[in-house]
């Protein structure tokens, strides 16, 4: 069955080249208690272009072939089969419907598979080909616009973009959670953590910049400023290894999908203070993320979602206690990691390169702050403001992930 929701726009965007404040927490608790319906953000021309890009088969082929991504989701669904079997599931941004079908295989009574891209047409055919039309309902439209006439027990989605927040699909998860998720329901994945660390990457700098110093015996140093701007002005999506990392990472932000509200995504700031473990040039900073698949958090007193501290970090994560520490996980916790030391994924890592490397000595301090904000031009874009100081010199780098 293929249902078209009102306000339909053409689908999902390509990924580019590849202590919450008390007032916010109280306002969200009030929203839960009053059960006010969430309001949908208007669908913009940028949204339509974003959705249209996800109708291309290559985007879905890349994601499905990412065995770390797809295999981890499948393992998480099987781990929580007891919470899925016989229950109602909502798949937000279903794409080809692979996660919805995994949930049907796990025994879900009904799965609403929602996507605003024309890929939903193929997803519906895939559902038919697997004899699951009685269980999986494919809905063509934004999750903010479709009509689901029952509450759901589980929300599943692969919402993460480069640098975690690029594309800002998370507001759609929040909308779906507040409108349809039953108290004590399951969200997969449930938590996310964004990390950053200073990196050295001489080979990358050499290949993009030093090349111009001597081209077939011709001095082309006049090209260097343009080369640096071309190579390093915008964030780069690349794969690095643990050998490129100069220090333990910093937690930039944490997300608890059970409690986060959209206002918290508008701007995130983290201060940092790193101490280099090596004598090496500092070429820039790398960002990556983990997501965890944890069960629902229930408050015994009112059966509402809990508000654990630290669901989204900001300046408080600037202290050294935040470095090198991840959320305490049980042995059973399933984690999808995009860290440099783990198996590569299609997300790779996001690199912010400096125009001029800084020669570091062992134990030399690098400090500053990073601020991530939604672009006013397009909320799916990410503005990055990076301040960094070392060896008595201070710099600012501003970039846009678009």
Tab-separated table of C-alpha atoms in Angstrom:
chain	number	residue	atom	x	y	z
A	1	UNK	CA	0.000	0.000	0.000
A	2	UNK	CA	1.367	3.420	-0.954
A	3	UNK	CA	-0.126	6.454	0.764
A	4	UNK	CA	0.591	10.049	-0.262
A	5	UNK	CA	0.612	12.614	2.522
A	6	UNK	CA	-0.483	16.228	2.020
A	7	UNK	CA	2.251	18.783	1.406
A	8	UNK	CA	4.331	16.124	-0.343
A	9	UNK	CA	7.720	17.262	-1.547
A	10	UNK	CA	10.087	15.343	-3.722
A	11	UNK	CA	12.325	13.286	-1.265
A	12	UNK	CA	15.858	13.176	0.778
A	13	UNK	CA	19.185	15.390	-0.005
A	14	UNK	CA	22.443	14.038	-1.144
A	15	UNK	CA	24.997	13.971	1.534
A	16	UNK	CA	27.642	16.485	0.391
A	17	UNK	CA	30.958	15.357	-0.976
A	18	UNK	CA	31.222	13.638	1.213
A	19	UNK	CA	23.007	19.865	31.159
A	20	UNK	CA	20.402	21.207	28.872
A	21	UNK	CA	19.202	24.611	30.251
A	22	UNK	CA	16.478	24.168	32.843
A	23	UNK	CA	14.039	26.347	30.914
A	24	UNK	CA	14.269	24.086	27.870
A	25	UNK	CA	13.864	20.959	29.954
A	26	UNK	CA	10.877	22.339	31.828
A	27	UNK	CA	9.194	23.508	28.646
A	28	UNK	CA	9.589	20.060	27.099
A	29	UNK	CA	8.219	18.343	30.183
A	30	UNK	CA	5.246	20.690	29.985
A	31	UNK	CA	4.747	19.736	26.344
A	32	UNK	CA	4.618	16.069	27.249
A	33	UNK	CA	2.186	16.600	30.072
A	34	UNK	CA	-0.124	18.864	28.078
A	35	UNK	CA	0.136	16.598	25.016
A	36	UNK	CA	0.094	19.584	22.684
A	37	UNK	CA	0.458	18.561	19.024
A	38	UNK	CA	3.880	19.478	17.604
A	39	UNK	CA	3.956	22.036	14.814
A	40	UNK	CA	5.529	21.233	11.458
A	41	UNK	CA	8.196	23.425	9.883
A	42	UNK	CA	7.129	24.648	6.430
A	43	UNK	CA	8.512	22.717	3.479
A	44	UNK	CA	10.938	25.016	1.630
A	45	UNK	CA	12.435	24.896	-1.850
A	46	UNK	CA	15.656	23.707	-0.204
A	47	UNK	CA	13.704	20.829	1.355
A	48	UNK	CA	12.267	19.896	-2.025
A	49	UNK	CA	15.735	19.826	-3.568
A	50	UNK	CA	16.976	17.771	-0.612
A	51	UNK	CA	14.189	15.234	-1.036
A	52	UNK	CA	14.599	15.088	-4.800
A	53	UNK	CA	18.288	14.192	-4.455
A	54	UNK	CA	17.335	11.120	-2.424
A	55	UNK	CA	15.320	9.716	-5.298
A	56	UNK	CA	18.633	8.808	-6.982
A	57	UNK	CA	19.542	5.133	-6.679
A	58	UNK	CA	23.236	5.862	-6.094
A	59	UNK	CA	22.562	7.447	-2.701
A	60	UNK	CA	20.723	4.355	-1.479
A	61	UNK	CA	23.240	1.966	-3.006
A	62	UNK	CA	26.043	3.698	-1.102
A	63	UNK	CA	24.167	3.516	2.196
A	64	UNK	CA	23.016	-0.090	1.826
A	65	UNK	CA	26.518	-1.217	0.788
A	66	UNK	CA	27.863	0.352	3.978
A	67	UNK	CA	27.922	-2.943	5.876
A	68	UNK	CA	28.835	-1.280	9.171
A	69	UNK	CA	25.752	0.937	8.940
A	70	UNK	CA	23.245	-1.594	7.631
A	71	UNK	CA	24.548	-4.533	9.641
A	72	UNK	CA	24.482	-2.550	12.874
A	73	UNK	CA	20.872	-1.491	12.318
A	74	UNK	CA	19.878	-5.084	11.579
A	75	UNK	CA	21.643	-6.296	14.733
A	76	UNK	CA	19.901	-3.628	16.828
A	77	UNK	CA	16.493	-4.607	15.455
A	78	UNK	CA	17.140	-8.228	16.345
A	79	UNK	CA	18.401	-7.286	19.811
A	80	UNK	CA	15.142	-5.439	20.508
A	81	UNK	CA	12.929	-7.977	18.768
A	82	UNK	CA	10.974	-8.473	21.999
A	83	UNK	CA	9.984	-4.769	21.863
A	84	UNK	CA	9.187	-4.897	18.130
A	85	UNK	CA	7.319	-8.183	17.779
A	86	UNK	CA	3.579	-7.579	17.608
A	87	UNK	CA	4.087	-3.801	17.834
A	88	UNK	CA	3.636	-0.766	15.553
A	89	UNK	CA	6.812	0.747	14.064
A	90	UNK	CA	7.426	4.073	12.296
A	91	UNK	CA	10.402	4.259	9.921
A	92	UNK	CA	11.225	7.938	9.277
A	93	UNK	CA	12.995	8.486	5.952
A	94	UNK	CA	12.608	4.852	4.922
A	95	UNK	CA	14.412	5.086	1.558
A	96	UNK	CA	14.224	1.673	-0.107
A	97	UNK	CA	12.393	0.332	2.950
A	98	UNK	CA	15.186	-1.944	4.127
A	99	UNK	CA	14.868	-1.055	7.826
A	100	UNK	CA	11.085	-1.303	7.687
A	101	UNK	CA	11.416	-4.781	6.177
A	102	UNK	CA	13.925	-5.808	8.853
A	103	UNK	CA	11.321	-4.752	11.441
A	104	UNK	CA	8.620	-6.761	9.643
A	105	UNK	CA	10.941	-9.788	9.666
A	106	UNK	CA	11.376	-9.204	13.418
A	107	UNK	CA	7.618	-9.645	13.850
A	108	UNK	CA	6.243	-6.089	13.835
A	109	UNK	CA	2.464	-6.066	13.522
A	110	UNK	CA	2.537	-2.978	11.312
A	111	UNK	CA	5.290	-0.721	9.958
A	112	UNK	CA	4.661	2.767	8.606
A	113	UNK	CA	7.520	3.483	6.187
A	114	UNK	CA	7.580	7.221	5.433
A	115	UNK	CA	9.720	9.002	2.861
A	116	UNK	CA	9.281	12.304	1.017
A	117	UNK	CA	11.373	11.121	-1.924
A	118	UNK	CA	10.108	9.375	-5.032
A	119	UNK	CA	12.215	6.404	-3.881
A	120	UNK	CA	9.090	5.523	-1.880
A	121	UNK	CA	7.585	4.277	-5.156
A	122	UNK	CA	10.341	1.668	-5.426
A	123	UNK	CA	10.076	0.916	-1.703
A	124	UNK	CA	6.424	0.049	-2.191
A	125	UNK	CA	7.300	-2.377	-4.989
A	126	UNK	CA	10.021	-3.929	-2.822
A	127	UNK	CA	7.470	-4.443	-0.039
A	128	UNK	CA	5.124	-6.167	-2.507
A	129	UNK	CA	7.921	-8.362	-3.881
A	130	UNK	CA	8.619	-9.579	-0.341
A	131	UNK	CA	4.917	-10.309	0.345
A	132	UNK	CA	4.789	-7.764	3.155
A	133	UNK	CA	2.015	-5.457	1.928
A	134	UNK	CA	-0.179	-6.617	4.801
A	135	UNK	CA	2.393	-5.368	7.304
A	136	UNK	CA	4.369	-2.503	5.743
A	137	UNK	CA	2.538	0.651	4.663
A	138	UNK	CA	4.715	2.928	2.529
A	139	UNK	CA	3.743	6.588	2.770
A	140	UNK	CA	4.986	9.150	0.253
A	141	UNK	CA	5.407	12.529	1.962
A	142	UNK	CA	7.166	14.332	4.793
A	143	UNK	CA	6.637	12.744	8.174
A	144	UNK	CA	5.384	16.175	9.259
A	145	UNK	CA	2.587	15.973	6.680
A	146	UNK	CA	1.431	12.345	6.533
A	147	UNK	CA	-1.552	11.046	8.473
A	148	UNK	CA	-0.955	8.090	10.808
A	149	UNK	CA	-4.110	7.215	12.707
A	150	UNK	CA	-2.524	5.348	15.608
A	151	UNK	CA	0.311	5.787	18.041
A	152	UNK	CA	3.472	3.773	17.531
A	153	UNK	CA	5.618	1.680	19.833
A	154	UNK	CA	8.905	2.111	17.969
A	155	UNK	CA	10.542	4.824	15.855
A	156	UNK	CA	13.519	3.847	13.740
A	157	UNK	CA	15.486	6.103	11.413
A	158	UNK	CA	18.904	6.589	9.902
A	159	UNK	CA	18.907	10.362	10.408
A	160	UNK	CA	22.609	11.099	10.879
A	161	UNK	CA	24.398	13.341	8.398
A	162	UNK	CA	28.036	14.233	8.026
A	163	UNK	CA	29.348	15.756	11.248
A	164	UNK	CA	26.175	14.260	12.770
A	165	UNK	CA	24.047	17.398	12.303
A	166	UNK	CA	24.416	18.141	8.607
A	167	UNK	CA	21.031	17.751	6.864
A	168	UNK	CA	19.152	18.263	10.176
A	169	UNK	CA	16.870	15.237	9.828
A	170	UNK	CA	16.744	15.032	13.610
A	171	UNK	CA	13.882	17.577	13.897
A	172	UNK	CA	11.711	15.151	11.921
A	173	UNK	CA	12.482	12.421	14.473
A	174	UNK	CA	11.586	14.792	17.293
A	175	UNK	CA	8.317	15.694	15.531
A	176	UNK	CA	7.401	12.034	15.054
A	177	UNK	CA	8.326	11.213	18.659
A	178	UNK	CA	6.193	13.997	20.118
A	179	UNK	CA	3.207	13.250	17.871
A	180	UNK	CA	3.027	9.459	17.733
A	181	UNK	CA	5.401	7.651	20.102
A	182	UNK	CA	3.706	5.970	23.047
A	183	UNK	CA	5.114	6.691	26.531
A	184	UNK	CA	7.967	4.258	27.107
A	185	UNK	CA	8.329	3.641	23.379
A	186	UNK	CA	11.594	2.673	21.715
A	187	UNK	CA	13.715	4.953	19.506
A	188	UNK	CA	16.494	3.447	17.381
A	189	UNK	CA	19.139	4.778	17.564
A	190	UNK	CA	18.578	6.330	20.958
A	191	UNK	CA	21.737	8.359	21.611
A	192	UNK	CA	24.460	10.069	19.608
A	193	UNK	CA	27.799	11.663	20.465
A	194	UNK	CA	29.855	14.037	18.318
A	195	UNK	CA	33.629	14.101	18.843
A	196	UNK	CA	36.479	16.300	17.643
A	197	UNK	CA	40.267	16.054	17.797
A	198	UNK	CA	43.254	17.879	16.277
A	199	UNK	CA	44.908	16.034	13.405
A	200	UNK	CA	48.120	15.939	11.454
A	201	UNK	CA	47.896	14.956	7.790
A	202	UNK	CA	51.072	15.844	5.920
A	203	UNK	CA	50.254	13.692	2.887
A	204	UNK	CA	46.936	15.453	2.318
A	205	UNK	CA	48.460	18.914	2.650
A	206	UNK	CA	51.335	17.923	0.376
A	207	UNK	CA	49.121	16.547	-2.352
A	208	UNK	CA	46.810	19.585	-2.425
A	209	UNK	CA	49.216	22.449	-1.670
A	210	UNK	CA	52.907	21.600	-1.976
A	211	UNK	CA	52.278	20.255	-5.466
A	212	UNK	CA	52.151	23.851	-6.734
A	213	UNK	CA	55.616	24.798	-5.469
A	214	UNK	CA	57.320	22.985	-8.329
A	215	UNK	CA	55.336	21.851	-11.365
A	216	UNK	CA	57.592	20.201	-13.974
A	217	UNK	CA	60.376	22.508	-12.861
A	218	UNK	CA	58.165	25.606	-13.031
A	219	UNK	CA	57.615	27.686	-9.881
A	220	UNK	CA	53.863	28.055	-9.415
A	221	UNK	CA	53.793	29.396	-5.858
A	222	UNK	CA	51.405	32.099	-7.066
A	223	UNK	CA	48.779	29.346	-7.101
A	224	UNK	CA	49.157	28.566	-3.388
A	225	UNK	CA	46.533	30.987	-1.985
A	226	UNK	CA	43.974	29.774	-4.519
A	227	UNK	CA	44.909	26.131	-3.865
A	228	UNK	CA	44.457	26.560	-0.111
A	229	UNK	CA	41.113	28.239	-0.590
A	230	UNK	CA	39.925	25.575	-3.015
A	231	UNK	CA	41.117	22.629	-0.914
A	232	UNK	CA	40.401	23.820	2.596
A	233	UNK	CA	37.728	26.523	2.598
A	234	UNK	CA	34.860	24.071	3.104
A	235	UNK	CA	34.753	20.972	5.318
A	236	UNK	CA	36.224	17.872	3.673
A	237	UNK	CA	34.689	14.404	3.902
A	238	UNK	CA	37.611	11.968	4.068
A	239	UNK	CA	38.812	8.816	5.749
A	240	UNK	CA	41.699	9.169	8.167
A	241	UNK	CA	43.187	6.729	10.674
A	242	UNK	CA	44.057	6.804	14.336
A	243	UNK	CA	47.629	7.685	13.353
A	244	UNK	CA	46.416	11.115	12.215
A	245	UNK	CA	44.973	11.970	15.627
A	246	UNK	CA	47.164	14.123	17.895
A	247	UNK	CA	45.253	13.844	21.195
A	248	UNK	CA	42.375	12.152	22.946
A	249	UNK	CA	39.087	13.431	21.463
A	250	UNK	CA	36.677	15.930	22.962
A	251	UNK	CA	32.935	15.395	23.296
A	252	UNK	CA	31.383	18.309	21.390
A	253	UNK	CA	27.789	17.318	22.024
A	254	UNK	CA	25.580	14.452	23.114
A	255	UNK	CA	22.056	13.750	21.923
A	256	UNK	CA	19.393	11.802	23.790
A	257	UNK	CA	16.675	11.126	21.230
A	258	UNK	CA	14.168	10.472	24.010
A	259	UNK	CA	14.413	14.009	25.405
A	260	UNK	CA	16.093	16.424	22.989
A	261	UNK	CA	14.075	19.358	21.626
A	262	UNK	CA	14.584	21.209	18.358
A	263	UNK	CA	15.776	24.443	19.988
A	264	UNK	CA	18.872	22.630	21.171
A	265	UNK	CA	19.930	22.001	17.580
A	266	UNK	CA	19.975	25.657	16.575
A	267	UNK	CA	23.397	26.328	18.091
A	268	UNK	CA	25.938	24.195	19.921
A	269	UNK	CA	29.208	25.528	21.377
A	270	UNK	CA	32.033	23.556	22.960
A	271	UNK	CA	35.304	24.876	24.339
A	272	UNK	CA	38.381	22.677	24.126
A	273	UNK	CA	41.921	22.425	25.445
A	274	UNK	CA	44.117	19.759	23.857
A	275	UNK	CA	47.675	18.738	24.650
A	276	UNK	CA	49.537	17.317	21.666
A	277	UNK	CA	50.927	13.828	22.146
A	278	UNK	CA	53.434	14.263	19.297
A	279	UNK	CA	55.928	16.559	17.659
A	280	UNK	CA	53.974	17.112	14.462
A	281	UNK	CA	52.316	19.799	12.353
A	282	UNK	CA	48.707	20.588	13.208
A	283	UNK	CA	46.825	20.534	9.911
A	284	UNK	CA	43.277	20.812	11.210
A	285	UNK	CA	40.524	19.183	13.232
A	286	UNK	CA	38.538	16.014	12.626
A	287	UNK	CA	34.929	15.346	13.647
A	288	UNK	CA	33.138	12.010	13.897
A	289	UNK	CA	30.240	10.492	15.785
A	290	UNK	CA	28.888	7.376	17.472
A	291	UNK	CA	25.254	6.380	17.803
A	292	UNK	CA	23.943	3.926	20.373
A	293	UNK	CA	20.915	1.657	20.316
A	294	UNK	CA	19.592	1.701	23.880
A	295	UNK	CA	16.178	0.788	25.234
A	296	UNK	CA	13.519	3.296	26.339
A	297	UNK	CA	13.927	5.344	29.517
A	298	UNK	CA	10.853	5.210	31.773
A	299	UNK	CA	10.236	7.405	34.800
A	300	UNK	CA	8.420	5.273	37.420
A	301	UNK	CA	6.680	8.319	38.918
A	302	UNK	CA	4.773	9.521	35.862
A	303	UNK	CA	5.524	7.010	33.092
A	304	UNK	CA	6.996	9.848	31.008
A	305	UNK	CA	10.417	9.958	29.459
A	306	UNK	CA	13.289	10.691	31.796
A	307	UNK	CA	15.503	13.767	31.519
A	308	UNK	CA	18.990	12.431	32.223
A	309	UNK	CA	21.633	15.096	32.662
A	310	UNK	CA	23.986	15.719	29.791
A	311	UNK	CA	21.571	14.788	27.028
A	312	UNK	CA	23.089	17.518	24.879
A	313	UNK	CA	26.417	19.028	25.780
A	314	UNK	CA	27.585	22.573	25.213
A	315	UNK	CA	30.186	24.625	27.088
A	316	UNK	CA	30.235	22.231	30.007
A	317	UNK	CA	32.010	19.690	27.797
A	318	UNK	CA	34.943	22.052	27.391
A	319	UNK	CA	36.590	20.839	30.544
A	320	UNK	CA	39.293	18.199	30.435
A	321	UNK	CA	36.966	15.712	32.122
A	322	UNK	CA	35.038	15.477	28.852
A	323	UNK	CA	38.046	14.458	26.837
A	324	UNK	CA	38.636	10.798	26.091
A	325	UNK	CA	35.396	9.821	27.862
A	326	UNK	CA	32.441	8.188	26.184
A	327	UNK	CA	29.057	7.295	27.606
A	328	UNK	CA	29.301	4.315	29.927
A	329	UNK	CA	27.903	1.402	27.967
A	330	UNK	CA	26.987	-2.114	28.946
A	331	UNK	CA	28.467	-5.040	27.072
A	332	UNK	CA	25.112	-5.442	25.330
A	333	UNK	CA	24.957	-1.881	23.965
A	334	UNK	CA	25.117	-1.809	20.172
A	335	UNK	CA	27.182	1.103	18.866
A	336	UNK	CA	27.591	2.376	15.323
A	337	UNK	CA	30.863	4.297	15.270
A	338	UNK	CA	32.398	6.479	12.565
A	339	UNK	CA	35.645	6.959	14.518
A	340	UNK	CA	38.988	6.877	12.663
A	341	UNK	CA	40.097	3.766	14.541
A	342	UNK	CA	36.959	1.817	13.604
A	343	UNK	CA	35.900	0.196	10.341
A	344	UNK	CA	35.200	2.842	7.663
A	345	UNK	CA	31.648	3.934	6.910
A	346	UNK	CA	30.150	6.069	4.144
A	347	UNK	CA	30.132	8.971	6.621
A	348	UNK	CA	33.950	8.793	6.852
A	349	UNK	CA	35.183	11.728	8.993
A	350	UNK	CA	34.673	15.472	8.568
A	351	UNK	CA	37.909	17.474	8.380
A	352	UNK	CA	38.353	21.196	8.902
A	353	UNK	CA	41.786	22.015	7.514
A	354	UNK	CA	43.784	25.088	8.468
A	355	UNK	CA	45.175	27.272	5.693
A	356	UNK	CA	48.562	27.275	7.434
A	357	UNK	CA	49.797	24.312	9.534
A	358	UNK	CA	51.094	24.970	13.046
A	359	UNK	CA	54.253	23.133	14.082
A	360	UNK	CA	53.539	21.514	17.432
A	361	UNK	CA	55.878	20.158	20.057
A	362	UNK	CA	54.888	17.310	22.322
A	363	UNK	CA	52.591	18.534	25.128
A	364	UNK	CA	51.989	21.852	23.364
A	365	UNK	CA	48.512	23.208	24.109
A	366	UNK	CA	45.876	23.838	21.447
A	367	UNK	CA	42.794	25.574	22.791
A	368	UNK	CA	39.733	27.395	21.575
A	369	UNK	CA	36.092	26.741	20.802
A	370	UNK	CA	33.825	25.428	18.079
A	371	UNK	CA	30.269	26.588	17.401
A	372	UNK	CA	27.831	24.767	15.121
A	373	UNK	CA	24.704	26.620	14.050
A	374	UNK	CA	21.917	26.018	11.582
A	375	UNK	CA	22.309	28.229	8.556
A	376	UNK	CA	19.710	30.982	8.174
A	377	UNK	CA	19.963	30.450	4.419
A	378	UNK	CA	18.964	26.800	4.712
A	379	UNK	CA	18.380	25.025	8.005
A	380	UNK	CA	19.871	21.855	6.503
A	381	UNK	CA	23.241	23.612	6.081
A	382	UNK	CA	25.663	23.816	8.992
A	383	UNK	CA	27.685	26.922	9.891
A	384	UNK	CA	30.979	26.167	11.633
A	385	UNK	CA	32.867	28.801	13.631
A	386	UNK	CA	36.245	27.544	14.853
A	387	UNK	CA	38.569	29.487	17.137
A	388	UNK	CA	42.001	28.030	17.866
A	389	UNK	CA	45.171	29.187	19.595
A	390	UNK	CA	48.585	27.620	20.044
A	391	UNK	CA	52.120	28.855	20.620
A	392	UNK	CA	50.936	32.394	21.312
A	393	UNK	CA	49.045	32.729	18.001
A	394	UNK	CA	45.263	32.859	17.627
A	395	UNK	CA	43.098	32.259	14.579
A	396	UNK	CA	39.469	32.030	13.498
A	397	UNK	CA	38.128	29.819	10.724
A	398	UNK	CA	34.557	30.009	9.487
A	399	UNK	CA	33.076	27.487	7.117
A	400	UNK	CA	29.710	26.273	5.847
A	401	UNK	CA	28.798	22.664	5.217
A	402	UNK	CA	26.350	22.824	2.323
